[in-house]
């Protein structure tokens, strides 16, 4: 039986995708170098699905590892999550990001070409829209990344577009995620950031569990209803399910397509804080501070194209995103180390 290779499948989004692929009856094999993940996430996926998940510890830049993987397994498609994602680190160490994200994807595509595998779903990001001219953002909006991480995503998108132009037998899905949050409803897998989180939801979760004293709200003077930044938070299980649909979409015919993955609904920082307070059952301390440099006032998707073409729609709202994040955080205060 053919398999789908899931690169970065031990990570936050990849582990949730493994669950959805296996639960829809598909065979997978995971490749992850564990640079930002624990093998315990794969064990948790096995508990949730009651299935053995073939796992290879290795790097997408390693041609030998990839050659062996494609030789040993009958792989017909790749869901490509592996990559680095910390914006601040990408500014300090840009070459590390271009090597991992751009060179890594190039090596992967070469190995796929050698193996005759021409179907790939790529994890892009709403960050490719830079500072959006208006919201909701549709796929035709101008792109323009503002940091090395964002540029690495745009470069890969462009590389895949050039590849398709040279060989239209490829099947390529470029998925631009908005703000993935939440966790699996089982409480077995979730986001496990290294050190102090940069992103809002894991930061609030750690305030709620008592690991951090209070939330810093980065600015309350944006031109938004309550003055705080607005984002399109999407439940990671909804996001994972979109990958199953994207692969179905590619199986219908060779093509390249871009889809926004968001709910289309924006929430402010204070909206999220309030929803999390409801989820954890107590008030959470916060302070208003200066804006974070590089942040935009608002960013939310027009998900119509994904709704129609992928036959997919985000189902879960902010209440469930917070409830599931809290279940994961409160049962695993130290993440997968617990
Ligand atoms: P994550 O760090 O939890 O997962 C990435 C996984 O890839 C990790 O398990 C890591 O160990 C692995 N990895 C990294 N470099 C590798 C390499 N060279 N070889 C093999 N494995 C490698 O991150 P995530 O949040 O699950 O993100 C998955 C993808 O989605 C990334 O490409 C990320 O840029 C993209 N994305 C994430 C977000 C977000 O907010 N989480 C938003 C938009 C796009
Ligand atoms: C981040 C990434 C971006 C990525 C996106 C989706 C940065 C600088 N940008 O942006 O590249 O595409 O996630 O995953 O990391 N906030 C606070 N206090 C905090 C943390 C955040 O007030 O401690 C606010 C922010 O100002 C923003 C909102 O919460 O208004 C969401 O922030 P965050 O979760 O970091 O996501 P993005 O800003 O969208």
Short mmCIF file of C-alpha atoms and ligand atoms in Angstrom, two decimals:
data_model
loop_
_atom_site.label_atom_id
_atom_site.label_comp_id
_atom_site.label_asym_id
_atom_site.label_seq_id
_atom_site.Cartn_x
_atom_site.Cartn_y
_atom_site.Cartn_z
CA UNK A 1 0.00 0.00 0.00
CA UNK A 2 1.30 3.48 -0.84
CA UNK A 3 2.27 5.87 1.92
CA UNK A 4 2.44 9.60 2.52
CA UNK A 5 5.75 10.90 3.83
CA UNK A 6 5.20 13.47 6.58
CA UNK A 7 8.33 15.58 7.10
CA UNK A 8 8.36 17.35 10.48
CA UNK A 9 5.64 14.94 11.59
CA UNK A 10 6.81 14.96 15.22
CA UNK A 11 6.18 18.71 15.49
CA UNK A 12 3.11 20.67 16.56
CA UNK A 13 1.12 20.73 13.31
CA UNK A 14 2.72 17.58 11.85
CA UNK A 15 1.71 15.36 14.79
CA UNK A 16 -1.91 16.51 14.49
CA UNK A 17 -1.76 15.85 10.74
CA UNK A 18 -0.48 12.30 11.41
CA UNK A 19 -3.57 11.64 13.53
CA UNK A 20 -5.93 12.89 10.81
CA UNK A 21 -4.22 10.94 8.01
CA UNK A 22 -4.17 7.70 10.02
CA UNK A 23 -7.74 8.17 11.20
CA UNK A 24 -8.87 8.56 7.58
CA UNK A 25 -7.32 5.17 6.79
CA UNK A 26 -4.07 6.34 5.18
CA UNK A 27 -0.56 4.95 5.67
CA UNK A 28 2.15 7.41 6.70
CA UNK A 29 5.86 7.47 7.44
CA UNK A 30 7.37 10.31 9.47
CA UNK A 31 10.78 11.90 8.93
CA UNK A 32 11.93 14.34 11.62
CA UNK A 33 15.36 15.33 12.93
CA UNK A 34 13.82 16.09 16.36
CA UNK A 35 15.47 19.55 16.37
CA UNK A 36 12.24 21.02 17.73
CA UNK A 37 10.23 17.99 18.79
CA UNK A 38 10.17 14.91 20.97
CA UNK A 39 9.70 11.30 19.95
CA UNK A 40 7.06 11.27 22.68
CA UNK A 41 4.71 13.10 20.32
CA UNK A 42 4.88 10.13 17.95
CA UNK A 43 4.16 7.74 20.83
CA UNK A 44 1.18 9.91 21.75
CA UNK A 45 -0.07 9.78 18.13
CA UNK A 46 0.20 5.97 18.36
CA UNK A 47 -1.89 5.98 21.54
CA UNK A 48 -4.56 8.21 19.96
CA UNK A 49 -4.79 6.22 16.72
CA UNK A 50 -4.00 2.76 18.15
CA UNK A 51 -1.68 2.31 15.13
CA UNK A 52 2.06 1.93 14.75
CA UNK A 53 3.60 5.04 13.12
CA UNK A 54 6.77 4.29 11.12
CA UNK A 55 9.33 6.91 12.16
CA UNK A 56 12.75 7.81 10.74
CA UNK A 57 15.00 10.16 12.67
CA UNK A 58 16.86 12.18 10.05
CA UNK A 59 17.25 15.46 8.23
CA UNK A 60 15.57 16.57 5.00
CA UNK A 61 18.99 17.88 3.88
CA UNK A 62 20.50 14.38 4.06
CA UNK A 63 20.33 12.81 0.57
CA UNK A 64 21.25 9.34 1.88
CA UNK A 65 18.45 9.33 4.44
CA UNK A 66 15.94 10.49 1.81
CA UNK A 67 17.20 8.01 -0.79
CA UNK A 68 16.78 5.14 1.65
CA UNK A 69 13.34 6.35 2.75
CA UNK A 70 12.01 6.48 -0.81
CA UNK A 71 13.64 3.10 -1.52
CA UNK A 72 12.28 1.35 1.59
CA UNK A 73 8.71 2.68 1.45
CA UNK A 74 6.27 2.96 -1.40
CA UNK A 75 5.78 6.72 -1.02
CA UNK A 76 3.42 8.49 -3.44
CA UNK A 77 3.09 11.92 -1.79
CA UNK A 78 4.79 14.23 0.69
CA UNK A 79 3.32 16.57 3.30
CA UNK A 80 6.21 18.91 4.03
CA UNK A 81 6.11 20.50 7.51
CA UNK A 82 9.83 20.27 8.39
CA UNK A 83 11.35 23.69 8.89
CA UNK A 84 12.35 26.35 11.37
CA UNK A 85 9.77 28.96 12.35
CA UNK A 86 11.09 31.45 14.93
CA UNK A 87 10.97 34.92 13.36
CA UNK A 88 13.40 36.55 15.83
CA UNK A 89 15.95 33.76 15.44
CA UNK A 90 15.68 34.07 11.65
CA UNK A 91 16.74 37.72 11.89
CA UNK A 92 19.77 36.78 14.02
CA UNK A 93 20.72 33.66 12.05
CA UNK A 94 19.33 34.11 8.51
CA UNK A 95 21.63 31.53 6.90
CA UNK A 96 20.39 28.84 9.28
CA UNK A 97 16.86 29.56 8.02
CA UNK A 98 17.78 29.61 4.33
CA UNK A 99 19.73 26.37 4.76
CA UNK A 100 17.02 24.53 6.68
CA UNK A 101 13.92 25.86 4.94
CA UNK A 102 15.06 26.62 1.38
CA UNK A 103 18.01 24.26 0.86
CA UNK A 104 16.17 21.57 2.88
CA UNK A 105 13.15 21.80 0.57
CA UNK A 106 15.40 21.76 -2.51
CA UNK A 107 17.07 18.54 -1.29
CA UNK A 108 13.66 17.03 -0.61
CA UNK A 109 12.39 17.92 -4.10
CA UNK A 110 15.52 16.40 -5.65
CA UNK A 111 14.97 13.16 -3.74
CA UNK A 112 11.30 13.16 -4.78
CA UNK A 113 12.32 13.68 -8.43
CA UNK A 114 14.79 10.79 -8.23
CA UNK A 115 12.07 8.57 -6.79
CA UNK A 116 9.44 9.70 -9.32
CA UNK A 117 7.21 11.21 -6.59
CA UNK A 118 5.59 14.45 -7.79
CA UNK A 119 2.96 15.31 -5.18
CA UNK A 120 3.76 17.75 -2.38
CA UNK A 121 1.81 19.83 0.12
CA UNK A 122 3.93 22.67 1.49
CA UNK A 123 3.49 24.56 4.80
CA UNK A 124 3.60 28.20 3.83
CA UNK A 125 2.46 31.05 6.03
CA UNK A 126 0.31 34.19 6.04
CA UNK A 127 3.57 35.92 6.84
CA UNK A 128 4.19 36.01 3.03
CA UNK A 129 1.60 38.80 2.83
CA UNK A 130 3.91 41.09 4.86
CA UNK A 131 1.91 44.17 5.84
CA UNK A 132 -1.49 43.53 4.23
CA UNK A 133 -3.14 46.43 2.37
CA UNK A 134 -6.55 45.32 3.61
CA UNK A 135 -8.39 42.45 5.32
CA UNK A 136 -9.72 39.86 4.72
CA UNK A 137 -6.65 38.75 2.77
CA UNK A 138 -7.24 36.70 -0.38
CA UNK A 139 -4.64 34.60 -2.18
CA UNK A 140 -4.30 37.25 -4.89
CA UNK A 141 -3.11 39.88 -2.39
CA UNK A 142 0.45 41.14 -2.99
CA UNK A 143 3.21 39.26 -1.21
CA UNK A 144 6.27 40.74 0.45
CA UNK A 145 7.87 39.15 3.45
CA UNK A 146 9.50 41.38 6.05
CA UNK A 147 11.95 38.97 7.74
CA UNK A 148 14.21 36.04 6.72
CA UNK A 149 11.70 33.43 7.93
CA UNK A 150 8.99 34.94 5.71
CA UNK A 151 11.39 35.25 2.80
CA UNK A 152 12.36 31.58 3.15
CA UNK A 153 8.66 30.66 2.76
CA UNK A 154 8.26 32.92 -0.29
CA UNK A 155 11.42 31.53 -1.88
CA UNK A 156 10.12 27.97 -1.53
CA UNK A 157 6.75 28.99 -3.01
CA UNK A 158 8.58 30.55 -5.98
CA UNK A 159 10.86 27.52 -6.37
CA UNK A 160 7.83 25.21 -6.50
CA UNK A 161 6.09 27.50 -9.00
CA UNK A 162 9.14 27.40 -11.28
CA UNK A 163 9.30 23.62 -10.90
CA UNK A 164 5.66 23.28 -11.97
CA UNK A 165 6.23 25.60 -14.95
CA UNK A 166 9.05 23.33 -16.09
CA UNK A 167 7.09 20.09 -15.52
CA UNK A 168 3.28 20.34 -15.28
CA UNK A 169 3.05 16.70 -14.17
CA UNK A 170 3.68 17.93 -10.60
CA UNK A 171 0.88 18.25 -8.06
CA UNK A 172 1.71 21.07 -5.65
CA UNK A 173 -0.33 22.61 -2.86
CA UNK A 174 0.92 25.78 -1.16
CA UNK A 175 -0.99 26.24 2.10
CA UNK A 176 -0.73 29.63 3.78
CA UNK A 177 -1.55 29.12 7.45
CA UNK A 178 -2.84 31.99 9.54
CA UNK A 179 -2.37 31.49 13.34
CA UNK A 180 -2.45 27.80 14.34
CA UNK A 181 -3.38 27.25 18.02
CA UNK A 182 -5.15 24.69 20.19
CA UNK A 183 -4.35 21.04 20.72
CA UNK A 184 -5.83 17.60 20.16
CA UNK A 185 -9.01 17.09 22.22
CA UNK A 186 -7.43 14.01 23.85
CA UNK A 187 -4.89 16.27 25.63
CA UNK A 188 -2.14 13.90 24.38
CA UNK A 189 -0.46 16.24 21.84
CA UNK A 190 -0.07 20.00 21.66
CA UNK A 191 2.39 22.84 21.22
CA UNK A 192 5.60 22.49 23.24
CA UNK A 193 7.68 25.63 22.66
CA UNK A 194 11.34 25.84 23.63
CA UNK A 195 11.97 28.45 26.35
CA UNK A 196 9.71 31.47 26.71
CA UNK A 197 7.03 31.40 24.00
CA UNK A 198 6.94 34.16 21.36
CA UNK A 199 3.37 33.56 20.31
CA UNK A 200 0.24 34.63 22.09
CA UNK A 201 -1.61 31.39 22.86
CA UNK A 202 1.33 29.44 24.35
CA UNK A 203 2.29 32.55 26.33
CA UNK A 204 -1.20 32.90 27.83
CA UNK A 205 -1.24 29.15 28.58
CA UNK A 206 1.97 29.49 30.57
CA UNK A 207 0.57 32.46 32.50
CA UNK A 208 -2.51 30.36 33.28
CA UNK A 209 -0.40 27.45 34.57
CA UNK A 210 1.73 29.83 36.68
CA UNK A 211 5.03 29.46 34.79
CA UNK A 212 4.94 33.10 33.67
CA UNK A 213 3.74 35.96 35.91
CA UNK A 214 1.61 37.99 33.46
CA UNK A 215 0.85 38.57 29.78
CA UNK A 216 2.37 41.58 28.05
CA UNK A 217 -0.17 42.94 25.60
CA UNK A 218 1.91 44.43 22.80
CA UNK A 219 0.14 47.75 22.20
CA UNK A 220 -3.43 48.97 22.72
CA UNK A 221 -3.25 51.86 20.27
CA UNK A 222 -3.84 50.00 17.00
CA UNK A 223 -6.76 51.15 14.81
CA UNK A 224 -8.88 48.18 15.96
CA UNK A 225 -12.06 48.18 18.12
CA UNK A 226 -10.19 47.57 21.43
CA UNK A 227 -6.81 48.87 20.23
CA UNK A 228 -5.06 45.47 20.38
CA UNK A 229 -3.83 43.41 17.41
CA UNK A 230 -6.27 41.22 15.49
CA UNK A 231 -5.38 37.78 14.10
CA UNK A 232 -7.10 34.81 12.51
CA UNK A 233 -6.55 31.95 15.00
CA UNK A 234 -7.23 28.50 13.59
CA UNK A 235 -7.57 25.25 15.55
CA UNK A 236 -4.67 22.92 14.72
CA UNK A 237 -7.08 20.00 14.15
CA UNK A 238 -8.98 22.03 11.53
CA UNK A 239 -5.64 22.91 9.97
CA UNK A 240 -4.52 19.26 9.98
CA UNK A 241 -7.77 18.20 8.28
CA UNK A 242 -7.16 20.75 5.51
CA UNK A 243 -4.03 18.75 4.58
CA UNK A 244 -6.06 15.59 4.08
CA UNK A 245 -8.35 17.59 1.78
CA UNK A 246 -5.41 19.23 -0.04
CA UNK A 247 -3.99 15.81 -0.86
CA UNK A 248 -7.39 14.65 -2.18
CA UNK A 249 -7.50 17.81 -4.31
CA UNK A 250 -4.06 17.06 -5.77
CA UNK A 251 -4.96 13.43 -6.45
CA UNK A 252 -7.70 14.61 -8.84
CA UNK A 253 -5.24 16.14 -11.35
CA UNK A 254 -1.75 17.66 -11.70
CA UNK A 255 -1.79 21.35 -10.71
CA UNK A 256 -0.30 23.99 -8.46
CA UNK A 257 -2.59 25.92 -6.15
CA UNK A 258 -2.36 28.36 -3.25
CA UNK A 259 -4.88 28.29 -0.40
CA UNK A 260 -5.30 30.41 2.71
CA UNK A 261 -6.05 28.38 5.81
CA UNK A 262 -7.88 30.46 8.37
CA UNK A 263 -11.37 30.80 9.80
CA UNK A 264 -11.96 34.24 8.27
CA UNK A 265 -12.79 35.54 11.75
CA UNK A 266 -10.40 37.92 13.52
CA UNK A 267 -9.94 38.09 17.30
CA UNK A 268 -8.07 40.73 19.29
CA UNK A 269 -5.45 39.96 21.94
CA UNK A 270 -7.99 40.89 24.63
CA UNK A 271 -10.66 38.64 23.03
CA UNK A 272 -8.25 35.69 23.22
CA UNK A 273 -7.30 36.51 26.81
CA UNK A 274 -10.98 36.61 27.80
CA UNK A 275 -11.75 33.30 26.05
CA UNK A 276 -8.78 31.70 27.80
CA UNK A 277 -9.98 33.01 31.18
CA UNK A 278 -13.28 31.26 30.54
CA UNK A 279 -11.45 28.04 29.60
CA UNK A 280 -9.22 27.97 32.69
CA UNK A 281 -11.81 29.43 35.06
CA UNK A 282 -9.85 32.38 36.43
CA UNK A 283 -8.74 35.94 35.71
CA UNK A 284 -5.28 36.22 34.15
CA UNK A 285 -2.94 39.14 34.88
CA UNK A 286 -1.78 41.34 32.00
CA UNK A 287 -0.02 44.64 31.34
CA UNK A 288 -0.19 46.85 28.29
CA UNK A 289 3.29 47.47 26.87
CA UNK A 290 4.73 49.01 23.70
CA UNK A 291 3.97 47.51 20.30
CA UNK A 292 6.24 44.64 19.19
CA UNK A 293 8.32 45.74 16.25
CA UNK A 294 7.23 44.18 12.96
CA UNK A 295 3.64 43.50 14.12
CA UNK A 296 0.70 44.50 11.93
CA UNK A 297 -2.60 45.82 13.32
CA UNK A 298 -4.74 43.14 11.76
CA UNK A 299 -4.44 40.02 9.68
CA UNK A 300 -7.28 37.68 8.84
CA UNK A 301 -8.00 35.42 5.91
CA UNK A 302 -10.52 35.24 3.18
CA UNK A 303 -10.76 31.40 3.25
CA UNK A 304 -13.35 31.17 0.42
CA UNK A 305 -10.97 29.52 -2.04
CA UNK A 306 -10.05 26.73 0.40
CA UNK A 307 -13.72 26.36 1.39
CA UNK A 308 -14.74 25.80 -2.24
CA UNK A 309 -11.80 24.01 -3.83
CA UNK A 310 -10.66 21.86 -0.90
CA UNK A 311 -14.23 21.23 0.33
CA UNK A 312 -12.99 22.21 3.74
CA UNK A 313 -14.07 24.68 6.36
CA UNK A 314 -12.66 25.45 9.81
CA UNK A 315 -15.20 24.14 12.33
CA UNK A 316 -13.83 25.13 15.70
CA UNK A 317 -14.13 28.55 17.36
CA UNK A 318 -11.99 30.44 19.83
CA UNK A 319 -13.68 28.80 22.85
CA UNK A 320 -12.60 25.30 21.77
CA UNK A 321 -9.14 26.52 20.74
CA UNK A 322 -8.63 27.85 24.29
CA UNK A 323 -10.28 24.86 26.02
CA UNK A 324 -8.08 22.37 24.12
CA UNK A 325 -4.91 24.45 24.67
CA UNK A 326 -5.70 24.55 28.38
CA UNK A 327 -6.37 20.79 28.58
CA UNK A 328 -2.97 20.12 26.98
CA UNK A 329 -1.12 22.71 29.09
CA UNK A 330 -2.72 21.73 32.39
CA UNK A 331 -2.09 18.01 31.87
CA UNK A 332 1.49 18.62 30.57
CA UNK A 333 2.90 21.68 32.37
CA UNK A 334 6.38 20.80 31.06
CA UNK A 335 5.15 19.75 27.60
CA UNK A 336 6.37 16.37 26.37
CA UNK A 337 8.89 16.23 29.23
CA UNK A 338 5.95 15.28 31.50
P1 LIG B 1 7.38 22.60 14.74
O1 LIG B 1 8.72 23.20 15.00
O2 LIG B 1 6.58 22.11 15.89
O3 LIG B 1 7.51 21.43 13.67
C1 LIG B 1 8.51 21.39 12.68
C2 LIG B 1 9.16 20.02 12.77
O4 LIG B 1 10.17 19.90 11.77
C3 LIG B 1 9.84 19.76 14.11
O5 LIG B 1 9.40 18.52 14.61
C4 LIG B 1 11.33 19.73 13.79
O6 LIG B 1 12.04 18.86 14.65
C5 LIG B 1 11.32 19.29 12.35
N1 LIG B 1 12.45 19.76 11.53
C6 LIG B 1 12.95 21.03 11.44
N2 LIG B 1 13.97 21.06 10.57
C7 LIG B 1 14.11 19.79 10.08
C8 LIG B 1 15.00 19.19 9.15
N3 LIG B 1 15.95 19.92 8.55
N4 LIG B 1 14.87 17.89 8.89
C9 LIG B 1 13.91 17.14 9.50
N5 LIG B 1 13.06 17.65 10.40
C10 LIG B 1 13.16 18.96 10.69
O7 LIG B 1 6.54 23.71 13.91
P2 LIG B 1 5.01 23.69 13.48
O8 LIG B 1 4.36 24.79 14.19
O9 LIG B 1 4.45 22.33 13.55
O10 LIG B 1 5.18 24.15 11.97
C11 LIG B 1 5.19 23.23 10.89
C12 LIG B 1 5.40 24.00 9.59
O11 LIG B 1 4.38 24.97 9.43
C13 LIG B 1 6.73 24.78 9.54
O12 LIG B 1 7.24 24.69 8.22
C14 LIG B 1 6.31 26.20 9.84
O13 LIG B 1 7.17 27.15 9.26
C15 LIG B 1 4.94 26.25 9.20
N6 LIG B 1 4.06 27.28 9.81
C16 LIG B 1 3.85 27.25 11.16
C17 LIG B 1 3.06 28.24 11.73
C18 LIG B 1 2.83 28.27 13.23
O14 LIG B 1 2.45 29.31 13.74
N7 LIG B 1 3.01 27.19 13.97
C19 LIG B 1 2.47 29.22 10.93
C20 LIG B 1 2.68 29.19 9.56
C21 LIG B 1 3.48 28.21 8.99
C1 LIG B 2 3.61 35.19 14.41
C2 LIG B 2 4.87 35.29 13.58
C3 LIG B 2 4.51 35.16 12.10
C4 LIG B 2 3.70 33.90 11.84
C5 LIG B 2 2.45 33.95 12.69
C6 LIG B 2 1.58 32.72 12.49
C7 LIG B 2 6.30 36.74 14.94
C8 LIG B 2 6.93 38.07 15.09
N1 LIG B 2 5.50 36.57 13.87
O1 LIG B 2 2.93 36.40 14.22
O2 LIG B 2 5.68 35.13 11.32
O3 LIG B 2 3.34 33.83 10.48
O4 LIG B 2 2.85 34.04 14.07
O5 LIG B 2 2.03 31.67 13.22
O6 LIG B 2 6.55 35.83 15.72
N2 LIG B 2 0.97 39.27 21.42
C9 LIG B 2 0.96 39.92 22.65
N3 LIG B 2 1.76 39.40 23.65
C10 LIG B 2 2.54 38.30 23.48
C11 LIG B 2 2.54 37.66 22.22
C12 LIG B 2 1.74 38.17 21.21
O7 LIG B 2 0.27 40.91 22.84
O8 LIG B 2 3.24 37.91 24.42
C13 LIG B 2 0.09 39.80 20.34
C14 LIG B 2 0.82 40.22 19.09
O9 LIG B 2 1.19 41.57 19.13
C15 LIG B 2 -0.26 39.94 18.01
C16 LIG B 2 -1.03 38.75 18.58
O10 LIG B 2 -0.76 38.74 19.98
O11 LIG B 2 -1.14 41.04 17.91
C17 LIG B 2 -0.60 37.41 17.99
O12 LIG B 2 0.82 37.26 18.11
P1 LIG B 2 1.57 35.93 17.68
O13 LIG B 2 0.90 34.77 18.30
O14 LIG B 2 3.02 36.12 17.94
O15 LIG B 2 1.28 35.81 16.10
P2 LIG B 2 1.62 36.85 14.92
O16 LIG B 2 1.88 38.21 15.43
O17 LIG B 2 0.51 36.74 13.94
#
